[in-house]
mmCIF file of C-alpha atoms in Angstrom:
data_model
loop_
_atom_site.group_PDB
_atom_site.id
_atom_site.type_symbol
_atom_site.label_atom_id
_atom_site.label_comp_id
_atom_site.label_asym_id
_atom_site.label_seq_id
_atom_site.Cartn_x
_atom_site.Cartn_y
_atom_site.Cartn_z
ATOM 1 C CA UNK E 26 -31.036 -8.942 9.854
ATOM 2 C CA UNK E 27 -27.970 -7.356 7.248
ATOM 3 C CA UNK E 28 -26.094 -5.304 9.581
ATOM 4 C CA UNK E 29 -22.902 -3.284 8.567
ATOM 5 C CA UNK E 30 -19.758 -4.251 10.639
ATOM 6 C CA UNK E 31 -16.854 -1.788 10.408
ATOM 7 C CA UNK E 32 -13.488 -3.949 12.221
ATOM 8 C CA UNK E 33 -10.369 -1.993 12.907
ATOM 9 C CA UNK E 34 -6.853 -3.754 13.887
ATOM 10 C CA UNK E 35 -4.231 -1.884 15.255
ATOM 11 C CA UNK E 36 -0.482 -2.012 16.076
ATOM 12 C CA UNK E 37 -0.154 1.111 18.467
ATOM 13 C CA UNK E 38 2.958 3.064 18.398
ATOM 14 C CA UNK E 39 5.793 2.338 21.291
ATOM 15 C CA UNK E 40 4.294 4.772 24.183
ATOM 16 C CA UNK E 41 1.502 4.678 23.782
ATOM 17 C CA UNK E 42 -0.976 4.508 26.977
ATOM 18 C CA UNK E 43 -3.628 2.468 24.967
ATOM 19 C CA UNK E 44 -6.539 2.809 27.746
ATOM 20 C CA UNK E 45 -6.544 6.067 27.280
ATOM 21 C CA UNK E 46 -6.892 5.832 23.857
ATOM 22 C CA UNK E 47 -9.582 3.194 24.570
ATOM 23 C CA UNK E 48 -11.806 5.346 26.843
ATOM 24 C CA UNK E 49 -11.531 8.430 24.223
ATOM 25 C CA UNK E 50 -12.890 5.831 21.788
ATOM 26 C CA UNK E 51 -15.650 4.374 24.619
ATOM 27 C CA UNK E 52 -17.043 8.005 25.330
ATOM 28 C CA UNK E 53 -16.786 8.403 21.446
ATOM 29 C CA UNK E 54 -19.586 5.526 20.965
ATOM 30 C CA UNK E 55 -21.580 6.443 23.993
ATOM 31 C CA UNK E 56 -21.755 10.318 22.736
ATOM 32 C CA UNK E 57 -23.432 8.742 18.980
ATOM 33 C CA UNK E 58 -26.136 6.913 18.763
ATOM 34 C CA UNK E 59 -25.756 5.500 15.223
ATOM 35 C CA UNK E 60 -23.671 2.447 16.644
ATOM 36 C CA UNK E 61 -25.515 -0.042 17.884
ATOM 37 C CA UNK E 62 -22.835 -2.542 19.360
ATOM 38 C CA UNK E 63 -18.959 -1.810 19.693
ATOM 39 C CA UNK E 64 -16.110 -3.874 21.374
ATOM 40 C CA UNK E 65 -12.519 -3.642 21.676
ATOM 41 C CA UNK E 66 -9.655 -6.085 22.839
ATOM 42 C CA UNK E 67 -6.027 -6.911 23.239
ATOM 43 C CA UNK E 68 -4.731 -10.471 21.146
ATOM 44 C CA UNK E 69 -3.839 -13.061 23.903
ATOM 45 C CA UNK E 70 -3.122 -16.052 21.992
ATOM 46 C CA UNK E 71 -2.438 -15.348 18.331
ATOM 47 C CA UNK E 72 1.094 -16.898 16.818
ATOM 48 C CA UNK E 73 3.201 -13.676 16.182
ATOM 49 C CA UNK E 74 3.625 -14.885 12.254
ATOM 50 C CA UNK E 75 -0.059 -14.770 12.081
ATOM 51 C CA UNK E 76 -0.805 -11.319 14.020
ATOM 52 C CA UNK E 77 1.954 -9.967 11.880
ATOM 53 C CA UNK E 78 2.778 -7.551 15.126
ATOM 54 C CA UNK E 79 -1.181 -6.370 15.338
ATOM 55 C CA UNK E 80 -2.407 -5.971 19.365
ATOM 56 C CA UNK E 81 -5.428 -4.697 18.842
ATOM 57 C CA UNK E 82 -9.180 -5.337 17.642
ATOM 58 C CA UNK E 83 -11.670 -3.104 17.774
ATOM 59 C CA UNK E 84 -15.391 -3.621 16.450
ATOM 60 C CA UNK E 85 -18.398 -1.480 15.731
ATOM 61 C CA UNK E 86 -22.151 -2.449 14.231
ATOM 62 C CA UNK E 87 -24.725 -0.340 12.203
ATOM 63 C CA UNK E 88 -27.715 -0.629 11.206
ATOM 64 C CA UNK E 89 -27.019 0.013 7.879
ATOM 65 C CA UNK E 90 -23.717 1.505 5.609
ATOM 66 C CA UNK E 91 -25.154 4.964 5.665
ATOM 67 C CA UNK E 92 -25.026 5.010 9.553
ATOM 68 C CA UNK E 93 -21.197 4.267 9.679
ATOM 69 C CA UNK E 94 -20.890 7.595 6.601
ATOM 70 C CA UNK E 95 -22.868 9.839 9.125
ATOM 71 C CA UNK E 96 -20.813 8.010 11.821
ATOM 72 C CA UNK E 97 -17.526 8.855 10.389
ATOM 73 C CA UNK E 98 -19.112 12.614 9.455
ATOM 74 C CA UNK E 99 -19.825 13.441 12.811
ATOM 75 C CA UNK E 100 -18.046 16.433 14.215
ATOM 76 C CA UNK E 101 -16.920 14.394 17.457
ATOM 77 C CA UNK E 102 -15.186 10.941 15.094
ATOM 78 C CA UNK E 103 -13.724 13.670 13.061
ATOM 79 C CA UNK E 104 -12.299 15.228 16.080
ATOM 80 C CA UNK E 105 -11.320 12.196 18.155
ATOM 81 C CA UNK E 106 -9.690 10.411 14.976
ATOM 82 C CA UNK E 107 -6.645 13.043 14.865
ATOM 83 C CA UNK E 108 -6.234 11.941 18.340
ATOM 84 C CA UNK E 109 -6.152 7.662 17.543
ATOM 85 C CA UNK E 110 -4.103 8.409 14.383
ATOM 86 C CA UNK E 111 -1.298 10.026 15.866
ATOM 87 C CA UNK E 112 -1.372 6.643 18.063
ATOM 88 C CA UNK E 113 -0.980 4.075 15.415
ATOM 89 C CA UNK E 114 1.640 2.711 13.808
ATOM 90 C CA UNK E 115 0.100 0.283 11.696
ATOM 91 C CA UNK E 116 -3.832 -0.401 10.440
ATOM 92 C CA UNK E 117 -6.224 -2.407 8.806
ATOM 93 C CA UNK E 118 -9.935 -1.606 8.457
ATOM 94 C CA UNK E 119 -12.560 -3.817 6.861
ATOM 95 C CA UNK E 120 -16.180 -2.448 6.442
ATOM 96 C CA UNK E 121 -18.644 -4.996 5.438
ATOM 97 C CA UNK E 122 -22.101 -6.188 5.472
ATOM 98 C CA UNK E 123 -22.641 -8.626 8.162
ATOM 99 C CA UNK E 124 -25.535 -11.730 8.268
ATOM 100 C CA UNK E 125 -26.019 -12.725 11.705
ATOM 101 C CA UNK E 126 -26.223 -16.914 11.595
ATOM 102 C CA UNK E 127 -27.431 -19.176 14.846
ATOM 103 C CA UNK E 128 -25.226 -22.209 15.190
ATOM 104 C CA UNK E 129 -26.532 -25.385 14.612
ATOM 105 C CA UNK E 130 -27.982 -26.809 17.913
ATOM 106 C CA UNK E 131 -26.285 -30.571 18.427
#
């Protein structure tokens, strides 16, 4: 099944208490129904010169691209995204359609 994967990575700004920004974005999911898998973690291992300063990962499936354009539409993204914005000090966001493949079994 094509779903539609929408992957955020984030360098938060000095200060900031990122669990709180974390659980504003947990209750955010939980509140809309359109996203149907979303995870979030801290880089543990990465070689500074290839997180280029990046912390953060954050991930969210659809069902389908329109779902993520309601998603971002809804009053309580719109609201909550003033609130993560103010928080980061550097972004990237990729949006793309996603083929789920099993691994070969050995």
């Amino acid at each position: 099944m094509v779903r539609f994967k929408h992957l955020v990575i984030v360098r938060f700004k000095e200060g900031t208490v990122v669990e709180e920004i974390m659980k504003g974005l947990e209750k955010l999911v939980s509140e809309i129904d359109l996203v149907k898998s979303f995870s979030w973690g801290q880089d543990l291992e990465s070689p500074e010169m290839l997180a280029q300063g990046f912390t953060h990962a954050i991930s969210m499936t659809f069902d389908k691209k329109q779902d993520y354009t309601a998603f971002q539409t809804h009053p309580n993204h719109v609201e909550f995204s003033a609130t993560f914005s103010a928080a980061i000090e550097k972004i990237v966001v990729l949006c793309f359609s996603s083929v789920q493949v099993k691994p070969a079994v050995a």
